[in-house]
Structures are given as structure tokens and as C-alpha cells.
Coordinates of C-alpha atoms in Angstrom, one line a residue:
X1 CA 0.0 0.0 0.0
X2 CA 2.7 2.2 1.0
X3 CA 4.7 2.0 -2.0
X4 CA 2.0 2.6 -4.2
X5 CA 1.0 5.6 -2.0
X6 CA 5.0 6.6 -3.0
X7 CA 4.8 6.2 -7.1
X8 CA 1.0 8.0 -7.4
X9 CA 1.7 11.1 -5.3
X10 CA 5.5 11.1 -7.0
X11 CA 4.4 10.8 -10.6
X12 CA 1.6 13.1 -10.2
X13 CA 3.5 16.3 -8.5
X14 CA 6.3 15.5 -10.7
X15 CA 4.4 15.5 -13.8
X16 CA 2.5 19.0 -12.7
X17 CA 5.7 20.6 -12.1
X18 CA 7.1 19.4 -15.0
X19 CA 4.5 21.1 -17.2
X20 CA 5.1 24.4 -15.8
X21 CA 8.7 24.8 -16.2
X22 CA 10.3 23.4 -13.1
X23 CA 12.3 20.1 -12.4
X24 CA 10.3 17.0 -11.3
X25 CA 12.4 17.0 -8.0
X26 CA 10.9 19.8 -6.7
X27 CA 7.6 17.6 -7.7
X28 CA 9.3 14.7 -5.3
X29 CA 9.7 17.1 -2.6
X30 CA 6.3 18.1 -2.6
X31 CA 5.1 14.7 -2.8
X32 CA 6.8 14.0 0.4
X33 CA 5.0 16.4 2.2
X34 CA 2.0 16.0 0.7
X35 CA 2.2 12.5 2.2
X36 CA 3.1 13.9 5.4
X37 CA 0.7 16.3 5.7
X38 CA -2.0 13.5 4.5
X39 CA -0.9 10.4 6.6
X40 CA -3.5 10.0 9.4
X41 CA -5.7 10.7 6.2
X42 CA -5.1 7.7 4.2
X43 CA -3.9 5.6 7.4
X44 CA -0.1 5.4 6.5
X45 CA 2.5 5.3 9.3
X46 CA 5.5 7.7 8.3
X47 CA 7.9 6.1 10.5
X48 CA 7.8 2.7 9.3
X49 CA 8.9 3.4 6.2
X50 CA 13.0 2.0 6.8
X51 CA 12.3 0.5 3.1
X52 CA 12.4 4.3 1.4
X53 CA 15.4 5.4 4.0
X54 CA 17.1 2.5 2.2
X55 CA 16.3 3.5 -1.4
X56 CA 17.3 6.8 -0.7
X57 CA 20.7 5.9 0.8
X58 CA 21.2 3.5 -2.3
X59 CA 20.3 6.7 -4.7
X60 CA 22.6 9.0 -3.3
X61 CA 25.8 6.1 -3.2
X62 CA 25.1 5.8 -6.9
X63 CA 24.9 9.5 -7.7
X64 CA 27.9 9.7 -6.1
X65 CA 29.8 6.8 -7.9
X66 CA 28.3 8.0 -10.9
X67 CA 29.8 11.5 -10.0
X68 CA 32.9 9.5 -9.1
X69 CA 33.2 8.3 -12.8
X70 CA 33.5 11.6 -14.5
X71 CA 35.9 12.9 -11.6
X72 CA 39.2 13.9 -12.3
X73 CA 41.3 14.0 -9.1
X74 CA 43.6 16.4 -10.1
X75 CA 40.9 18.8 -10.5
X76 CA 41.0 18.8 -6.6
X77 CA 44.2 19.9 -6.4
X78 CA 43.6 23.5 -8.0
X79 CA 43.5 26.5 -6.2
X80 CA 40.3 27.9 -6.6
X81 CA 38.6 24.0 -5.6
X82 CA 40.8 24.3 -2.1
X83 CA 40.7 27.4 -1.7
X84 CA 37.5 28.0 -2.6
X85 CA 36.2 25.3 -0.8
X86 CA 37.6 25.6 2.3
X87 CA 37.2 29.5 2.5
X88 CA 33.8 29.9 1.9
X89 CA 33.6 27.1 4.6
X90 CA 35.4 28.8 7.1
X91 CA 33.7 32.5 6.2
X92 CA 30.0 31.2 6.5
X93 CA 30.8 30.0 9.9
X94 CA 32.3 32.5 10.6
X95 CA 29.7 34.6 10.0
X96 CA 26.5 33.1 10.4
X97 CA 28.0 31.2 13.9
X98 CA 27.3 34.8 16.0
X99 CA 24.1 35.4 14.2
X100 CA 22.7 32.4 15.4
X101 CA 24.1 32.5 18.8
X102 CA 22.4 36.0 18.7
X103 CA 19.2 35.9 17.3
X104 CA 18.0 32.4 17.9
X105 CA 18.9 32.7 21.2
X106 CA 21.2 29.0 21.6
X107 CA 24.4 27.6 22.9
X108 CA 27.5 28.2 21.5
X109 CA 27.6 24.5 20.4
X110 CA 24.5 25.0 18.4
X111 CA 25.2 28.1 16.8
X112 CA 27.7 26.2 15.1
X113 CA 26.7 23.2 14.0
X114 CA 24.0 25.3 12.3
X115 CA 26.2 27.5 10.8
X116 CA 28.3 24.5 9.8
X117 CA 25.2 22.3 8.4
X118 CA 24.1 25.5 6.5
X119 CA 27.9 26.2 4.8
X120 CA 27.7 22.6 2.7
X121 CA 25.8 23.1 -0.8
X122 CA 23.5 20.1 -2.6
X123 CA 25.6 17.5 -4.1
X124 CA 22.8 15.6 -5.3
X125 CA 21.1 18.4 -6.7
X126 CA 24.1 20.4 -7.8
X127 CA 24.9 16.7 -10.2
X128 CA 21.6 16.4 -11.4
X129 CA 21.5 20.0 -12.2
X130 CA 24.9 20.0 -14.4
X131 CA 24.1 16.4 -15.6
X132 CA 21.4 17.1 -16.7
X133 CA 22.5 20.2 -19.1
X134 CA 25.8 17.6 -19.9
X135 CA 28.1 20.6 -17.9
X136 CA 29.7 17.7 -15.4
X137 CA 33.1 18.0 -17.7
X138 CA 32.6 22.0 -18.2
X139 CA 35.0 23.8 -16.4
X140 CA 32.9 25.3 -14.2
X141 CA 31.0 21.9 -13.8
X142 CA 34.4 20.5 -12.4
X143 CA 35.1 23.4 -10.2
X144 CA 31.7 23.5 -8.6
X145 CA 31.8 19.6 -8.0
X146 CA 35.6 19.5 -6.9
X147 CA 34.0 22.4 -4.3
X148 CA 31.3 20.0 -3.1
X149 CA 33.8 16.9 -2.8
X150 CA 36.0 19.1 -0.4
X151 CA 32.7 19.8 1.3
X152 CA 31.5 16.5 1.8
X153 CA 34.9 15.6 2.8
X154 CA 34.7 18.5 5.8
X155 CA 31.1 17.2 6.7
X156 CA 32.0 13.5 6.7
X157 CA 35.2 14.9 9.1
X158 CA 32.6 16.7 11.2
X159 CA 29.9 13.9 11.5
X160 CA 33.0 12.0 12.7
X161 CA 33.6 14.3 15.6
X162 CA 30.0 15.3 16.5
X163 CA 29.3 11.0 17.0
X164 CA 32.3 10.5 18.4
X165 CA 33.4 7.9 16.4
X166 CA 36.5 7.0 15.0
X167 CA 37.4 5.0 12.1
X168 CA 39.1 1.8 13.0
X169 CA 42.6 0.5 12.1
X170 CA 41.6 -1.1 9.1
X171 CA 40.2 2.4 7.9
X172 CA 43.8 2.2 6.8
X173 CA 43.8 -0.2 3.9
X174 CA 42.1 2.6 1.8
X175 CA 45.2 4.2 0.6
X176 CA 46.0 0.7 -1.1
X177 CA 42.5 1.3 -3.4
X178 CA 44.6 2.4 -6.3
X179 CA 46.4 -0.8 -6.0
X180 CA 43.1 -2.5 -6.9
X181 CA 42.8 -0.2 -10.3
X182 CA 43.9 -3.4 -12.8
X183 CA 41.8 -5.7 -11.3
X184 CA 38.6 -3.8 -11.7
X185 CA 40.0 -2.6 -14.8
X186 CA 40.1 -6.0 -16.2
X187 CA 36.3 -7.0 -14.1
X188 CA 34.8 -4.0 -16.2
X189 CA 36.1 -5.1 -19.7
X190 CA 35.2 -9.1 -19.2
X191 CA 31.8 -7.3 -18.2
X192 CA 30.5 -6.8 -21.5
X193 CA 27.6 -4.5 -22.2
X194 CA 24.6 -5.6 -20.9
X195 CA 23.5 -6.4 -17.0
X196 CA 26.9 -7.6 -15.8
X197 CA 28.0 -4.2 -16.7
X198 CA 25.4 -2.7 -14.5
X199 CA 25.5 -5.8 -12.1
X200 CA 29.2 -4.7 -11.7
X201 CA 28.6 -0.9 -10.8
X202 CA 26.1 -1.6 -8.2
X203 CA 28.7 -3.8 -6.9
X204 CA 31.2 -1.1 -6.6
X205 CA 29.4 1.3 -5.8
X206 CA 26.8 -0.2 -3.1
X207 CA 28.5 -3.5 -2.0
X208 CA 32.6 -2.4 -1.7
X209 CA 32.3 1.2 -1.8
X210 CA 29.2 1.7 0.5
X211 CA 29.0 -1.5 2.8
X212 CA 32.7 -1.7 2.6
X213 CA 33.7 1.7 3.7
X214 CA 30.6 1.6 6.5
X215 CA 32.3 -1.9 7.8
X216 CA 35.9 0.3 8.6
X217 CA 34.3 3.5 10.1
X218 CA 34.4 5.6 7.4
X219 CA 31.3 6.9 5.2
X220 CA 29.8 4.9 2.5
X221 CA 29.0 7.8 0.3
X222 CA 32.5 8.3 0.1
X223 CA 33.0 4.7 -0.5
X224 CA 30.8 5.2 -3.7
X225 CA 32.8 8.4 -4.5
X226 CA 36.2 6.9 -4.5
X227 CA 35.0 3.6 -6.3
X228 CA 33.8 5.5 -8.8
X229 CA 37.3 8.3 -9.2
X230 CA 39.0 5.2 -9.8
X231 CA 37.2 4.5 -13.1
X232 CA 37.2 7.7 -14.4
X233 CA 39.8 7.3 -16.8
X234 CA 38.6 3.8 -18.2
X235 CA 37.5 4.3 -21.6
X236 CA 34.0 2.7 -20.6
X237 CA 33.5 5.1 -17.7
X238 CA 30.9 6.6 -19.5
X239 CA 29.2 3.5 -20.7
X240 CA 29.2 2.6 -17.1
X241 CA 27.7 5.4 -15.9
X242 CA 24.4 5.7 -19.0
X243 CA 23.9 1.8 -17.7
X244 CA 23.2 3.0 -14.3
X245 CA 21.2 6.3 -15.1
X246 CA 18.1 4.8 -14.6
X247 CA 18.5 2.7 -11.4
X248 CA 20.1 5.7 -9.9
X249 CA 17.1 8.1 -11.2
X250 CA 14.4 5.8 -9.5
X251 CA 16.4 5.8 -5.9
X252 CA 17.0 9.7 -6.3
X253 CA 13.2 10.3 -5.9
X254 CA 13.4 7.8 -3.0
X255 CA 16.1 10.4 -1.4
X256 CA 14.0 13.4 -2.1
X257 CA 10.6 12.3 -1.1
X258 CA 12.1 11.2 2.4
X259 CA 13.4 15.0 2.8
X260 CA 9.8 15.7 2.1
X261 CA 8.4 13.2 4.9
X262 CA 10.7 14.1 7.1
X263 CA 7.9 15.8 9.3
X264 CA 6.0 18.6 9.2
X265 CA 7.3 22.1 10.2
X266 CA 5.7 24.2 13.0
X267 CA 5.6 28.1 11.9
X268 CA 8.8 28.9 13.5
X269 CA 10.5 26.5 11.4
X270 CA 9.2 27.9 8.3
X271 CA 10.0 31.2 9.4
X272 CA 13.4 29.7 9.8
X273 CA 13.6 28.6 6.3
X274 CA 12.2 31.8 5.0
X275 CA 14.5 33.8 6.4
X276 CA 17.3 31.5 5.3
X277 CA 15.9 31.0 1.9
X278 CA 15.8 34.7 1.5
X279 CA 19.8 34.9 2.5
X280 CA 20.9 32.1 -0.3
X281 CA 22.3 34.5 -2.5
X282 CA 24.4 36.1 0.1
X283 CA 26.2 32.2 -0.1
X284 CA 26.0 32.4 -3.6
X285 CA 27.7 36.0 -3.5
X286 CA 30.6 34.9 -1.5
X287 CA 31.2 31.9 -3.8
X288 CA 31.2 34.3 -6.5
X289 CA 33.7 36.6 -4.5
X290 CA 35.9 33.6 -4.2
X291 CA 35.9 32.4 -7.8
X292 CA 36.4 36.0 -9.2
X293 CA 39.3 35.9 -6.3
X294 CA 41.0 33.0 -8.0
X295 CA 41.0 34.8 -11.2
X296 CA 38.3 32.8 -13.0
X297 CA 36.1 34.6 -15.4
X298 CA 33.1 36.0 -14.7
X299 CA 30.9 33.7 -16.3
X300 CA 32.8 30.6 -14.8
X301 CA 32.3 32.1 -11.8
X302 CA 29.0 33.1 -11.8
X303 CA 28.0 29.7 -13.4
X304 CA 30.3 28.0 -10.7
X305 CA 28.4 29.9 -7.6
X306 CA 24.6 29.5 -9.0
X307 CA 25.5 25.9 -9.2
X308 CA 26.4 25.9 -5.2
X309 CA 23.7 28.6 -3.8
X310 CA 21.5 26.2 -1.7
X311 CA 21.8 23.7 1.2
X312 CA 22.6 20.6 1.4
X313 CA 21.5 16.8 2.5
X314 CA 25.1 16.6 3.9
X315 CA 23.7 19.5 6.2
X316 CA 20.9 17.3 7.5
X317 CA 23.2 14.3 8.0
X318 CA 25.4 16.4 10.0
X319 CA 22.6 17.9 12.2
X320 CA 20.7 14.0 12.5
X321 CA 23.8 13.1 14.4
X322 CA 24.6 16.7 16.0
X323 CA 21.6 18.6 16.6
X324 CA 19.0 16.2 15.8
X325 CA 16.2 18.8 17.0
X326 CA 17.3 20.8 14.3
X327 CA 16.2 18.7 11.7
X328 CA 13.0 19.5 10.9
X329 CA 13.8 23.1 10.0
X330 CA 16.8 22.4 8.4
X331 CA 14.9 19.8 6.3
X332 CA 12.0 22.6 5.6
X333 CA 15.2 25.2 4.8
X334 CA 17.5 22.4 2.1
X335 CA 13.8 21.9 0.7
X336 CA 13.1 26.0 0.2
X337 CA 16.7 26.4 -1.4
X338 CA 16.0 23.8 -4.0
X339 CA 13.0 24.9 -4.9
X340 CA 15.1 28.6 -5.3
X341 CA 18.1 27.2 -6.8
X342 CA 16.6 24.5 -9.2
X343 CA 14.9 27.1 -11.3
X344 CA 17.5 29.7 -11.2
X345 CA 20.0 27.1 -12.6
X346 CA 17.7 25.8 -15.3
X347 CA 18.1 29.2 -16.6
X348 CA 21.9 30.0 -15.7
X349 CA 23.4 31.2 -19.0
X350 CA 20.1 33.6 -19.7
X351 CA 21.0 34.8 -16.7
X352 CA 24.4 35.3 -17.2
X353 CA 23.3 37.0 -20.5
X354 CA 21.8 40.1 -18.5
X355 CA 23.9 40.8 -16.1
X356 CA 27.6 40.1 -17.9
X357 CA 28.4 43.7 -18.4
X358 CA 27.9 44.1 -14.8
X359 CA 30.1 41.2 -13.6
X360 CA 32.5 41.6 -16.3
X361 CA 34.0 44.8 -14.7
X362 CA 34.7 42.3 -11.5
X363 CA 37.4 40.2 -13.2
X364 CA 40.7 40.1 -12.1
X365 CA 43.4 41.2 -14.5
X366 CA 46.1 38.9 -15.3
X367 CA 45.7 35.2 -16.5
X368 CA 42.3 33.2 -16.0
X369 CA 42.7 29.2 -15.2
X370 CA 39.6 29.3 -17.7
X371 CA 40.9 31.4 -20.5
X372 CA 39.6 30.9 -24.4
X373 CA 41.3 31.6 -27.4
X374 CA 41.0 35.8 -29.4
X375 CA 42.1 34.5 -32.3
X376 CA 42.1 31.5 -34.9
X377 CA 43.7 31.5 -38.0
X378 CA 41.8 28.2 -39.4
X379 CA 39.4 28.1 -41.9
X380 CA 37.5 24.9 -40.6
X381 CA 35.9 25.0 -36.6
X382 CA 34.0 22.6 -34.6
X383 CA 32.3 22.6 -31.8
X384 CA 32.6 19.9 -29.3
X385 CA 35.2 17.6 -29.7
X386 CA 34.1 14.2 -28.6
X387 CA 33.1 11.3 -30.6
X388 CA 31.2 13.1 -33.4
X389 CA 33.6 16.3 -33.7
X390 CA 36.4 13.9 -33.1
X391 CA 35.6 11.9 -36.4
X392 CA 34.6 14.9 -38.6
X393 CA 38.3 16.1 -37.5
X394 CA 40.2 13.5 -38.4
X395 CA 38.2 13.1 -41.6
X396 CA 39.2 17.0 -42.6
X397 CA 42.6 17.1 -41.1
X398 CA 43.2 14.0 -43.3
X399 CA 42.1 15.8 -46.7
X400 CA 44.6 18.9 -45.4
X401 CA 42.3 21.1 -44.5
X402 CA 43.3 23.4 -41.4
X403 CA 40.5 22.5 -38.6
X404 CA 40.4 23.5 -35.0
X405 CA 38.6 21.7 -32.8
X406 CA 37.1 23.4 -29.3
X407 CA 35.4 22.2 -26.2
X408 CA 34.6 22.9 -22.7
X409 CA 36.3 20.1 -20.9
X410 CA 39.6 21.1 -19.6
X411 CA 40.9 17.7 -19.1
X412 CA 39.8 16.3 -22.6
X413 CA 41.7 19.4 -24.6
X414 CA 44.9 18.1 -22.1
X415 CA 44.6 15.0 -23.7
X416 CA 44.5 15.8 -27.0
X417 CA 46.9 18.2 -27.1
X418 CA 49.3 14.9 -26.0
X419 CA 47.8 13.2 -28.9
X420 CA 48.9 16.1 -31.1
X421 CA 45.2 17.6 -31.9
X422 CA 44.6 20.9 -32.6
X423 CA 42.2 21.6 -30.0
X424 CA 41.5 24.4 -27.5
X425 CA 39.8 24.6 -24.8
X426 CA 36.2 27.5 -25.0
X427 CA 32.7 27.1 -23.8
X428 CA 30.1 27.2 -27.3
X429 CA 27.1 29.0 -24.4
X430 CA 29.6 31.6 -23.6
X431 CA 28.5 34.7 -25.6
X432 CA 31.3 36.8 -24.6
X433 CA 33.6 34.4 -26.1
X434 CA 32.0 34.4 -29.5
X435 CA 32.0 38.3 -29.6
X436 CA 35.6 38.6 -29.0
X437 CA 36.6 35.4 -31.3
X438 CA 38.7 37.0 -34.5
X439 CA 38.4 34.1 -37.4
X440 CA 39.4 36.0 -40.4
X441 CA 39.3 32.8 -42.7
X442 CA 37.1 31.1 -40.8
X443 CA 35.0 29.6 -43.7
X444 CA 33.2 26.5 -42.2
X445 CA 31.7 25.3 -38.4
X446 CA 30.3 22.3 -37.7
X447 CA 28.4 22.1 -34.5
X448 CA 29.3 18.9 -33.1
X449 CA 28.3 19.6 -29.0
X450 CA 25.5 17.5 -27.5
X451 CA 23.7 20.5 -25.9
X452 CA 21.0 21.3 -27.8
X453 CA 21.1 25.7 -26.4
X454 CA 25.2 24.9 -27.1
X455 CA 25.0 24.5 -30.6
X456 CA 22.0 27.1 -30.9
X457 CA 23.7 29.6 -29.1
X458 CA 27.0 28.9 -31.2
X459 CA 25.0 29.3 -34.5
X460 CA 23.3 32.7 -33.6
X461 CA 26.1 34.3 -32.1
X462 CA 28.2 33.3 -34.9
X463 CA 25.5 35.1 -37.2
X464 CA 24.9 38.5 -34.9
X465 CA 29.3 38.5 -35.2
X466 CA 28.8 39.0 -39.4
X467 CA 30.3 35.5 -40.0
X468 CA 28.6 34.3 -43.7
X469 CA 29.8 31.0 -44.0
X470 CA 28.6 27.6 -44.3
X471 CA 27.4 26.1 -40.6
X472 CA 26.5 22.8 -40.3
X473 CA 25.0 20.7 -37.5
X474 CA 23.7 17.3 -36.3
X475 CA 20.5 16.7 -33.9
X476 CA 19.3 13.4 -32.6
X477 CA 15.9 14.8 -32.6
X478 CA 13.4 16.1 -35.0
X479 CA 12.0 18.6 -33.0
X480 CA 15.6 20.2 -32.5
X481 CA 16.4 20.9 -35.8
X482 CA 13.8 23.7 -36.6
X483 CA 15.7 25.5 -33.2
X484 CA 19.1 25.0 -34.5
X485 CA 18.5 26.0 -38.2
X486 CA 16.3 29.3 -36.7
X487 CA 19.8 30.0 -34.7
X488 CA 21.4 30.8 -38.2
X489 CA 22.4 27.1 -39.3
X490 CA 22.7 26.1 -43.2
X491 CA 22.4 22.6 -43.1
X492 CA 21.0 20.2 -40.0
X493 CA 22.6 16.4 -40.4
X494 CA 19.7 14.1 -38.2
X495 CA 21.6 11.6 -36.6
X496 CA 19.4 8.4 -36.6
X497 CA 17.4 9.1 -40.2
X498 CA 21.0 10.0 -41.9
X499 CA 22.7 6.8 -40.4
X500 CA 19.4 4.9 -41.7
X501 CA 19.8 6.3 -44.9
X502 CA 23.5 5.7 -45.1
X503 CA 23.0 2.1 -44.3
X504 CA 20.8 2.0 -47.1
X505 CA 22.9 3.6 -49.7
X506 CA 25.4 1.1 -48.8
X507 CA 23.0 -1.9 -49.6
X508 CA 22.1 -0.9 -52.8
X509 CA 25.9 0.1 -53.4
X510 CA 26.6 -3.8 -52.9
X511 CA 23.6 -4.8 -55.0
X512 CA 23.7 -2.7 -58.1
X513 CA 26.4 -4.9 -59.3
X514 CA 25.0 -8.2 -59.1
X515 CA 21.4 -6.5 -60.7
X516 CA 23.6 -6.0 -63.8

């Protein structure tokens, strides 16, 4: 009964939301206290339900491995994830610490552990967020989840001495993981590419990350994130991670309609969360400060801090063990924040759009970890350089034609530049880039990016700039292709009809002969 109670009230709020303009998972939360609020209603005990506590653990280990597998960790080591990280950590308690102590009239201890609970940002939305626009590998997708890693790492350190716990001796056997990198190495390729595949990342990520980790004191979501950083540079990472997508989706709503049914709030709570809702984008200015601090650029920044203004689950963990009468409020409080932040992210690079000649003037001078190329001097460009962009460049550079290749993954223009590819690293969405671009032979630009607003974006730009050459670009999808030729594109290649139709040219290419 319960669990059908779960699907109808999560389908139907997810749906309605949906249809307005605003990510299902605000729907989920809803649901959850909709189901809260109608429990002696329909007769349903809230605090049986261990089963959906379990799902929702199991969703948030798998976002995390799947996190893990598109983790580079020397993205942790730069200065503006540290730094960042651990600055805007120690700043917002800092701050908000006295407040507390102050208004809300508490102990010291309190104060705190409030202060620190609020400082963490949304891992789980923050991924779904980026994932879901394909900005995980964008530079400022990398940045803003190498700043939540270095969060959870502080929360997972301050759960540990809130609970008084320590991990035992055998915690120590983790710093010979790497050591086990063939081996699974060797378990994913026998794998193949259908259910052991999958089969083998719940393994990972639940069984030896989770359980494993939980079994030598030490968190299981980090478990899952370090089981799944020690893929990330298999070639089948990816493949790994779009078999698990939908196992991990179903959980996910698990995790946010237990947020939901967490309990009902009493007016001072939701005055609580009001107030705090109302000061997220004093956290999202700081993060902004910092970035702009560390010499990124504007947009990276801004892009980088939208992605981290709201609270986190991490926050509630923290208070469930610290403060556990706090937990209601905060729970009301994460839930305001995402339904704040979700929208506002949806609609990041619009945003960015109207107020970049104000943040512009806040750059730093000097050199920018996120810099893009003035000036090209080839007379063939694409945009987005994995497997699509990758073959139309080896096809051109082949024929001798000078191409030049650009994406917004840092670390995959590192690697190509080893493999002796002209490639350079820019981001297609930012306008700014495409009014300062110089391409005086630029003659051709195929729009290889996944991101439907990427290639858009790209094509219109490139048209408002006075550029009258060719542009080409493929969709998966019909309904894209009117967008993307409106944007100022000549030609629109459909992925799935074109390779059909190829096929079939090459059929009748083999049989002409024998008809004759």
C-alpha cells in the first residue's frame, strides 16, 4: 500500500511541475509532504517506512559513484577548488555562527553546528543539475563539484567528531584502493555490455564502496565516490555510468521524497527557512567573490556559484547526528533552497546574459585558469570535440584542411593536445567568447556539441558577429532541428534518419552490381 501511495503522489507532482517549467524533483519534494501532511488521512505510518530510508541511501551512493566516474582528481588539487572550498567554509561559519548565537537565542555549540550544516551546498542536486545540461566536464561543472567533494569531505570529518566515532585501524587499507585499479579494470572489460555491466557498478558502488567503507568506520558515500574516481579514466567510464542512469534516477526520488516526509514544520521552522531561503544569495555571492578571487572569469564564476547557492542533505546528516532537534527546519530550509536554486539554474546562462556587463568589470586582471582563445587562424571550426567532432576532424585534417577543434572540458583538450590535436579549450554557451573570437578565414563550423542551447547559441552568435559561412550541425531529434536551423544554421545532419539512410545507400551500393 505504502509504496503505491509513493509512485501516485511522486508521478503526479512530478508531472504538474514538470508542465510548468520546473524540475520534477521539486515535484518529489512536494510529494513527500503531501504525504506527510496526509498520513492519518489515508492511514499510513510515516515512520515505518526504513524500506524508502534504504532506497534513498542507495540513490545518493550511486549519484555519487556516478559523479565519481566523471571525476578527475587532479581537478581537486587546484586553487580555486581548495581554496574555494575551504574559504567559503570557514567564512560562513564565521559569520553566520554569531548570528545564530544572537538571534536564535542557543548555545555556542548550536550556533555552530547550524552554521556549519548551513555552509555545505546540494551534491545531489548540484549533479543532477549539471548532468542534466551535460556541464559535469565543463569547467565550471568541475570546479563547482571539486568544491562539493572538499565539502563533503569536511562534513564526513565533522559527523565523525559530533558521533564521536573514529574510524578503525583497518580504515587504513584505503590508501591501497589504487592498488586494486587493474583488477577492476580487467572486471569492467570481461563485463560486456549488458546487465553484468550494470550488475558490476552496483557492486562497486553499493557493496565495496558503501557497505565496505561503512564496515571500517568511514562513510559509505564516500565509498561510492572513491569507487567511482578510480574509473574515471577507463574508456567505458561513461558507458558505465548511462547503464546506471536509470537505477540511480528511481532511488533519487526515494532520497528526495524522504526529505519531504521528514515531518512537518511548526511556523517557527518555516520562518526559519524563510529567512534563510531569502539569504541564499548572500552564499551564492561569497562563492562568486571567491571564484572572481582565483582569477576565474566571470561567467565561470557566476555559473560555478549558481550551481552551489543552496543547502545541502550533507547539512541534515550532520545535524541528524549533531543537533537532531534541528532537523525538521533544516529539512523545511535544504527543501526552500532547492525549490530557489533549481529554477534559477535551469536558466543560468540567460542569466548570465543580462547581467555580464555588470560582472564583467569584477574580473581580475592577469591570467584566467579558464581562459579561451582571441584569435584562430583556421578556416574549418568545430564545436565539441568528442566522438562526433572527433571523427569529422580526423576526416578533414586527413584531406589537409586546417581545422580547430574546441570544447569545454579542460581535461579532454589536455589529452588531446598529447595526442597532437589541434584543439583548444572554449565554452560554445559563452556569448562573450563568441563576440571577442577573431576568425578572419574562418570559412566553415560544424556544430558537433551535445547541448541542444550549445549549438544554438553557437549558431546565432556566430551570425549576430557577421560570420557568412557555411554552418553545419547534427540533432538526434526532430523537433531540434527547426531550433538550431532558426539559430542561423545552413544545413541540420539528423543523426538516426542519416545513419538509416547511409546504411541503405550502402546496400544498394553492394547490390547494383549483381542486378547488372
Amino acid at each position: 500500500m505504502i509504496e503505491a501511495v509513493w509512485i501516485v503522489f511522486a508521478f503526479s507532482l512530478g508531472i504538474g511541475v514538470r508542465m510548468i517549467g520546473l524540475p520534477p524533483l521539486i515535484g518529489y519534494l512536494a510529494a513527500g509532504f503531501s504525504i506527510a501532511a496526509s498520513a492519518d488521512y489515508l492511514g499510513l505510518s510515516i515512520e515505518s517506512t526504513t524500506a524508502l530510508q534504504h532506497i534513498a541511501h542507495l540513490g545518493v551512493l550511486l549519484l555519487l559513484f556516478t559523479v565519481g566516474l566523471k571525476l578527475k582528481v587532479k581537478s581537486l588539487v587546484r586553487p580555486e577548488v581548495m581554496g574555494g572550498g575551504l574559504l567559503h567554509f570557514f567564512i560562513s561559519t564565521l559569520v553566520f555562527a554569531p548570528a545564530f548565537f544572537l538571534f536564535l537565542d542557543v548555545s555556542w555549540y548550536t550556533a555552530i553546528m547550524l552554521s556549519i550544516a548551513l555552509s555545505f551546498s546540494s551534491t545531489v542536486l548540484a549533479a543532477k543539475v549539471l548532468e542534466g545540461k551535460r556541464e559535469l566536464r565543463a569547467f565550471h561543472g568541475r570546479v563547482a563539484i571539486g568544491i562539493l567533494v572538499v565539502q563533503d569531505l569536511i562534513a564526513l570529518c565533522v559527523m565523525s567528531i559530533a558521533s564521536g566515532q573514529t574510524p578503525s585501524m583497518w580504515a587504513l587499507v584505503v590508501f591501497g584502493i589504487p592498488l586494486l585499479r587493474p583488477l577492476i579494470y580487467r572486471l569492467v572489460d570481461y563485463s560486456g555490455h549488458e546487465e553484468l555491466l550494470v550488475l558490476l557498478g552496483l557492486l562497486l558502488a553499493l557493496v565495496v564502496g558503501g557497505y565496505g567503507f561503512e564496515q571500517i568506520g568511514l562513510s559509505s558515500e564516500l565509498g561510492a565516490l572513491a569507487f567511482g574516481a578510480l574509473l574515471a579514466n577507463h574508456p567505458r567510464s561513461s558507458e558505465l555510468s548511462k547503464a546506471l542512469w536509470s537505477i540511480k534516477e528511481i532511488f533519487l526520488v526515494g532520497f528526495f521524497l524522504q526529505i519531504g516526509m521528514g515531518g512537518l514544520p511548526d511556523q517557527q521552522a518555516i520562518i526559519f527557512a524563510l529567512i534563510l531561503a531569502i539569504a541564499l544569495p548572500l552564499k551564492g555571492a561569497l562563492f562568486f567573490g571567491l571564484m572572481v578571487l582565483f582569477k576565474l572569469r566571470a561567467r565561470s564564476a557566476f555559473l560555478t556559484s549558481l550551481s552551489l547557492t543552496n543547502y545541502s542533505e550533507f547539512g541534515l546528516i550532520v545535524a541528524s547526528i549533531a543537533i537532531p532537534e534541528w532537523i525538521i527546519p533544516l529539512a523545511l530550509t535544504v527543501a526552500f533552497s532547492f525549490v530557489v536554486s533549481a529554477p534559477l539554474n535551469r536558466f543560468a546562462h540567460t542569466l548570465y546574459e543580462k547581467l555580464s556587463k555588470y560582472l564583467i568589470l569584477l574580473e581580475r586582471k592577469g591570467f584566467h585558469p579558464d581562459e579561451q582563445p582571441l584569435y584562430i587562424n583556421d578556416e574549418i571550426l568545430i564545436v565539441g570535440m568528442g566522438r562526433t567532432g572527433m571523427a569529422a576532424y580526423k576526416a578533414l585534417h586527413n584531406k589537409g584542411y586546417s581545422v580547430l577543434g574546441i570544447d569545454s572540458d579542460p581535461i579532454k583538450i589536455e589529452q588531446q593536445t598529447l595526442e597532437k590535436i589541434h584543439s583548444l579549450f572554449a565554452d560554445a554557451e559563452d556569448s562573450v567568447f563568441w563576440k571577442r573570437l577573431r576568425a578572419p578565414h574562418l570559412k566553415y563550423v560544424i556544430l558537433a556539441a551535445n547541448d541542444l542551447e550549445a549549438k544554438t547559441l553557437a549558431a546565432q552568435k556566430l551570425r549576430e558577429s557577421g560570420f557568412k559561412g557555411f554552418i553545419i550541425s547534427h540533432c538526434l531529434y526532430p523537433e531540434h532541428a527547426d531550433s538550431i536551423r532558426a539559430a542561423g544554421a545552413d544545413f541540420i545532419h539528423k543523426t538516426f534518419s542519416e545513419t538509416g539512410l547511409k546504411l541503405a545507400e550502402h546496400v544498394l551500393e553492394h547490390t547494383q552490381p549483381q542486378e547488372h
